[in-house]
Amino acid sequence: MKTILVTGGTGYIGSHTAVELQNKGYNVIISDNLSNSSADVIDRIEKITGVRPIFIKADLSKEQEVSVIFDTYHIDGVINFAAFKAVGESVEKPIEYYMNNLQIAMNMFVNMKRKGVKYFVQSSSCTIYGEPDKNPINENCPPKFAVSPYGNTKQMVEDMLHFITRDGLIQAIALRYFNPIGAHPTALIGELPNGVPNNLMPFITQTAAGIRKELIVFGDDYPTPDGTCIRDYIHVVDLAKAHVVAMERCFECRNKINFECFNIGTGNGFSVFDIIKSFEKTTGIKLNYRIGKRREGDVVAIWADTSLAEKELGWKAVLTLDEMTLSAWNWQKTLNKEKIL
Ligand code: UFG
């Protein structure tokens, strides 16, 4: 069976992807510097799948550390999650974000070429579209000027891949995620935000758990049916499976061009109020929230046209919004029980 290097594999999306890869029988090597995740995620992946992935703690922004991994193991494909990911922080520390996120990607490309590793799946984001002119948005819509260095690094890695894959020695797929939420049904892995969460779902679960006093809904005067922003929330398990099929598309040489991009969402737009309602319904908890000011940089509404992923990857999200919010809560309960947060 093929071996896949999962960078950032102890993180939120990486850990769920490692589980899905192992469920399909792939050998998984996880490398992570644990700057925003914990080594016990490896135990949890083992608990879920019955298989312990190889784990290498490494700073992947250092070429030397990456080359050791490629020299030690035979690798058939790389899925690259390793990156700094906080939008606000990236505005404060742009150079750190460019250095880290671009250097990690470059170190992968250099070592893949050196060792003849051909296949690369990149964690990208719908953030590259900016505010859509129309919804649902498809992959042909040109990216807009990034509003944050974080989003810019996602765009830049895609730009690099256009040129790096031209000779065909590396073939790549970028998955443009919409808004991943939820957690594994075992509630053994999930999102582990560092400090006060920036994102909606962990803020909701932490508020319900009493860790945060209240959720502030960032604006209810947007031009949307209920006045709150609309996003395409996708269950992290569906998203993880998209990585498996993307890698398999490469292995089976089904890719049409050397670098392909796919939207990974459900194709449905939900408002902030929709998320709150679903959370209250599935958990029976009344959420303490109030309406606050708009958050700078928020797009009004975005959801995905997923037809390309359906047609080419044979992938479609199947889990519902209620399954997303309930699984997020079950994970929060694990965190409470184990006093992780
Ligand atoms: N929101 C609130 N209150 C909160 C947090 C969020 O009302 O405390 C609202 C936001 O205004 C937005 C929605 O909930 O309308 C979703 O916000 P998130 O922060 O969860 O997600 P974003 O869509 O802002 O961010 C996502 C990804 C980022 C990516 C960004 C690009 O998480 O990685 O899209 O737009 F960069």
XYZ file of C-alpha atoms and ligand atoms in Angstrom:
377
model
C 0.000 0.000 0.000
C 1.151 3.521 -0.746
C 2.660 5.831 1.855
C 1.455 9.374 2.274
C 3.225 12.157 4.116
C 0.640 14.290 5.902
C 2.220 17.560 6.973
C 0.417 19.295 9.800
C -1.222 15.943 10.449
C -1.871 16.468 14.160
C -3.976 19.537 13.351
C -7.718 19.719 12.884
C -8.143 18.791 9.215
C -4.881 16.850 9.008
C -5.828 14.457 11.806
C -9.226 13.706 10.261
C -7.540 13.097 6.917
C -4.977 10.765 8.492
C -7.893 8.735 9.887
C -9.610 8.491 6.500
C -6.356 7.522 4.778
C -5.698 4.785 7.312
C -9.280 3.577 7.041
C -8.555 3.052 3.340
C -5.380 1.123 4.139
C -2.776 3.780 3.297
C 0.410 4.063 5.319
C 0.486 7.483 6.927
C 3.492 9.481 8.051
C 2.522 12.536 10.036
C 4.923 15.397 10.481
C 4.066 18.402 12.601
C 5.943 20.839 14.819
C 3.109 20.691 17.421
C 3.033 24.489 17.564
C -0.757 24.419 17.442
C -1.612 20.807 18.224
C -0.765 18.039 20.613
C 1.182 14.787 20.224
C -1.615 12.814 21.865
C -3.580 13.205 18.622
C -1.421 10.314 17.396
C -2.790 8.104 20.213
C -6.284 9.177 19.285
C -5.805 8.358 15.610
C -4.552 4.943 16.689
C -7.598 4.498 18.917
C -9.969 5.303 16.067
C -8.280 3.305 13.310
C -6.382 0.613 15.200
C -3.217 1.713 13.420
C -0.563 4.039 14.779
C 0.702 6.441 12.132
C 4.412 7.177 12.018
C 4.978 10.528 13.694
C 7.925 12.847 13.135
C 8.118 16.063 15.080
C 9.812 18.494 12.744
C 9.924 22.127 11.746
C 8.999 21.752 8.101
C 10.020 25.301 7.327
C 13.628 24.043 7.727
C 14.809 22.344 4.572
C 17.256 20.159 6.486
C 14.478 18.661 8.612
C 12.333 17.978 5.557
C 15.150 16.326 3.628
C 15.761 13.897 6.516
C 12.139 12.747 6.286
C 12.355 12.226 2.534
C 15.684 10.391 2.913
C 14.382 8.121 5.666
C 11.050 7.043 4.203
C 9.713 6.041 0.836
C 6.895 8.511 0.136
C 4.338 8.180 -2.663
C 2.413 11.386 -2.110
C 2.264 14.468 0.083
C -0.798 16.169 1.556
C 0.237 19.568 2.825
C -1.681 21.010 5.770
C 1.263 22.531 7.601
C 0.754 26.280 7.761
C -0.002 29.142 10.090
C -3.721 29.745 9.713
C -5.016 32.611 11.839
C -6.306 35.366 9.577
C -6.016 38.163 12.153
C -2.590 37.111 13.367
C -1.352 37.037 9.774
C -2.148 40.738 9.463
C -0.055 41.395 12.588
C 2.814 39.125 11.559
C 2.853 39.055 7.745
C 6.520 38.193 7.350
C 6.243 35.192 9.676
C 3.271 33.955 7.681
C 4.999 34.316 4.321
C 8.231 32.774 5.626
C 6.534 29.800 7.231
C 3.762 28.932 4.787
C 5.744 29.472 1.603
C 8.936 27.904 2.918
C 7.110 24.731 3.951
C 5.586 24.390 0.488
C 8.940 25.059 -1.191
C 10.684 22.489 0.993
C 8.119 19.919 -0.095
C 8.595 20.714 -3.784
C 12.395 20.640 -3.583
C 12.421 17.291 -1.829
C 9.670 15.769 -3.949
C 11.698 16.597 -7.059
C 14.885 15.336 -5.471
C 13.329 11.983 -4.558
C 10.963 11.603 -7.501
C 7.784 11.930 -5.417
C 5.146 12.947 -7.907
C 1.863 13.706 -6.180
C 0.901 16.664 -4.033
C -2.416 17.729 -2.530
C -2.537 21.262 -1.169
C -4.804 22.615 1.521
C -6.237 25.744 -0.084
C -9.142 27.991 0.785
C -12.173 29.764 -0.596
C -10.608 32.880 0.879
C -8.803 33.309 -2.453
C -12.129 34.259 -4.103
C -12.704 37.253 -1.810
C -16.258 38.637 -2.030
C -17.942 36.698 -4.854
C -19.697 38.570 -7.659
C -22.204 35.727 -7.714
C -22.983 32.545 -5.792
C -22.442 29.650 -5.982
C -18.862 30.346 -6.967
C -16.967 28.037 -9.302
C -13.289 27.333 -9.813
C -13.054 29.533 -12.912
C -13.756 32.716 -10.973
C -10.470 34.571 -10.842
C -8.995 35.080 -7.390
C -9.316 38.544 -5.915
C -6.658 40.542 -4.166
C -6.165 38.881 -0.780
C -7.450 40.664 2.318
C -4.936 38.940 4.599
C -1.396 37.579 4.347
C -2.833 34.191 5.329
C -5.148 34.199 2.309
C -2.334 35.537 0.189
C -0.099 32.587 1.102
C -2.878 30.199 -0.020
C -3.065 32.083 -3.308
C 0.719 32.184 -3.688
C 1.134 28.438 -3.194
C -1.497 27.865 -5.885
C 0.363 30.302 -8.160
C 3.643 28.487 -7.522
C 1.999 25.171 -8.342
C 0.881 26.435 -11.752
C 4.518 26.809 -12.763
C 6.134 24.083 -10.676
C 3.877 21.398 -12.169
C 4.517 22.430 -15.782
C 7.138 19.770 -16.456
C 4.815 17.115 -15.002
C 7.402 15.847 -12.520
C 5.104 17.066 -9.791
C 1.352 16.804 -10.256
C -0.883 18.615 -7.824
C -4.426 19.181 -6.704
C -5.453 22.170 -4.588
C -8.607 21.709 -2.547
C -10.288 25.011 -1.848
C -12.113 24.459 1.418
C -15.117 26.450 2.393
C -15.850 26.467 6.171
C -14.877 23.193 7.863
C -16.655 22.517 11.147
C -17.643 19.499 13.234
C -15.581 16.614 14.490
C -15.064 12.891 14.136
C -18.122 10.841 15.250
C -16.008 9.138 17.942
C -15.424 12.599 19.495
C -11.779 11.579 19.886
C -10.400 14.224 17.527
C -11.619 17.685 16.608
C -10.661 21.316 16.446
C -8.387 22.561 19.203
C -8.282 26.328 18.975
C -5.362 28.120 20.516
C -6.696 30.689 22.996
C -9.862 32.622 22.170
C -11.344 31.099 18.997
C -11.670 33.312 15.935
C -14.035 30.979 14.162
C -17.747 30.659 14.737
C -18.168 26.976 15.617
C -15.554 26.671 18.372
C -16.780 29.973 19.787
C -20.295 28.555 19.938
C -19.241 25.312 21.640
C -17.027 27.162 24.127
C -19.872 29.541 24.944
C -22.237 26.616 25.486
C -19.605 24.994 27.707
C -19.363 28.166 29.807
C -15.765 28.916 28.795
C -16.894 32.111 27.009
C -19.571 34.375 28.419
C -21.415 35.005 25.174
C -21.171 34.718 21.435
C -21.135 37.982 19.538
C -22.849 37.701 16.175
C -20.776 39.956 13.956
C -23.511 42.046 12.355
C -27.158 41.391 11.520
C -27.543 44.156 8.942
C -26.008 42.416 5.949
C -27.976 42.151 2.709
C -28.909 38.500 3.367
C -32.330 37.007 4.224
C -31.755 37.164 8.020
C -29.089 39.885 8.004
C -26.166 37.646 9.031
C -23.304 36.448 6.816
C -23.635 33.296 4.787
C -21.006 30.559 4.465
C -20.752 27.055 3.092
C -20.106 24.989 6.226
C -18.728 21.522 5.550
C -18.289 18.601 7.925
C -14.588 17.965 8.502
C -15.069 14.227 7.863
C -16.503 14.908 4.396
C -13.615 17.283 3.799
C -11.065 14.701 4.948
C -12.488 12.186 2.483
C -12.015 14.667 -0.351
C -8.251 14.471 0.278
C -8.282 10.703 -0.063
C -10.087 10.825 -3.394
C -7.821 13.623 -4.633
C -4.735 11.563 -3.824
C -6.275 8.520 -5.485
C -7.060 10.548 -8.590
C -3.327 11.296 -8.826
C -2.259 7.702 -8.139
C -4.636 6.447 -10.821
C -3.449 9.143 -13.301
C -6.973 10.430 -13.740
C -5.985 14.085 -13.467
C -6.644 16.035 -16.662
C -3.907 18.608 -16.180
C -0.826 18.753 -13.971
C -2.406 21.180 -11.543
C -6.101 21.045 -10.757
C -8.220 23.030 -8.290
C -11.501 21.935 -6.743
C -14.009 23.631 -4.489
C -14.740 21.540 -1.420
C -18.003 22.575 0.175
C -21.563 21.313 0.348
C -23.014 23.757 -2.169
C -25.369 25.154 0.512
C -25.156 28.548 2.150
C -26.090 28.878 5.817
C -26.268 32.051 7.894
C -24.828 32.592 11.364
C -28.381 32.358 12.741
C -28.854 29.033 10.896
C -25.809 27.659 12.700
C -27.036 28.876 16.069
C -30.495 27.382 15.432
C -29.038 24.035 14.378
C -26.767 23.986 17.433
C -29.652 24.750 19.795
C -31.844 22.119 18.152
C -29.312 19.285 18.127
C -27.918 19.898 21.610
C -30.985 21.251 23.418
C -28.799 24.064 24.778
C -29.929 27.673 24.673
C -26.981 29.673 23.429
C -26.127 32.985 25.044
C -25.522 35.397 22.170
C -25.990 39.009 21.216
C -25.634 41.040 18.083
C -22.445 43.041 17.760
C -20.670 45.118 15.144
C -19.607 43.755 11.788
C -16.121 42.192 11.747
C -13.723 43.890 9.378
C -12.831 41.817 6.332
C -15.847 39.464 6.474
C -17.348 38.617 3.105
C -21.139 38.901 3.026
C -21.994 35.578 1.436
C -20.134 32.758 -0.225
C -21.006 29.192 -1.086
C -19.514 26.699 -3.445
C -20.406 25.361 -6.826
C -19.319 21.790 -6.158
C -20.185 20.327 -9.556
C -16.564 20.029 -10.669
C -15.577 18.033 -7.574
C -18.628 15.818 -8.045
C -17.875 15.170 -11.705
C -14.099 14.827 -11.565
C -13.394 13.512 -8.075
C -16.631 11.565 -7.723
C -16.888 13.208 -4.315
C -19.867 14.865 -2.660
C -20.433 16.030 0.900
C -23.082 13.886 2.575
C -23.194 15.014 6.206
C -25.836 17.527 7.277
C -25.577 20.791 9.158
C -27.165 19.142 12.208
C -24.502 16.418 12.121
C -21.858 19.140 11.984
C -23.121 21.104 14.973
C -23.863 18.025 17.098
C -20.456 16.461 16.443
C -18.772 19.783 17.288
C -20.599 19.747 20.619
C -19.707 16.113 21.320
C -16.055 17.016 20.757
C -16.391 19.971 23.116
C -17.733 17.550 25.711
C -14.607 15.424 25.265
C -12.481 18.519 25.820
C -14.442 19.390 28.947
C -14.235 15.853 30.304
C -10.514 15.609 29.714
C -9.985 19.193 30.850
C -8.059 19.952 27.673
C -9.577 23.412 27.382
N -18.804 34.942 13.389
C -19.539 35.560 14.376
N -19.032 35.549 15.642
C -17.852 34.953 15.970
C -17.121 34.325 14.935
C -17.634 34.348 13.652
O -20.614 36.115 14.133
O -17.453 35.002 17.124
C -19.351 34.942 12.011
C -18.453 35.642 11.031
O -18.725 37.013 10.985
C -18.812 34.914 9.741
C -19.160 33.502 10.193
O -19.424 33.601 11.581
O -19.952 35.479 9.187
C -18.042 32.526 9.986
O -16.871 33.043 10.565
P -15.566 32.142 10.764
O -14.530 33.005 11.423
O -15.911 30.865 11.402
O -15.160 31.791 9.268
P -14.696 32.771 8.112
O -15.637 32.512 6.982
O -14.493 34.150 8.515
O -13.246 32.188 7.898
C -13.051 31.188 7.006
C -11.841 30.332 7.380
C -10.553 31.079 7.212
C -10.535 31.784 5.891
C -11.737 32.683 5.785
C -11.771 33.486 4.548
O -11.945 29.877 8.707
O -9.494 30.159 7.257
O -12.878 31.858 5.812
O -12.917 34.239 4.435
F -9.450 32.525 5.717
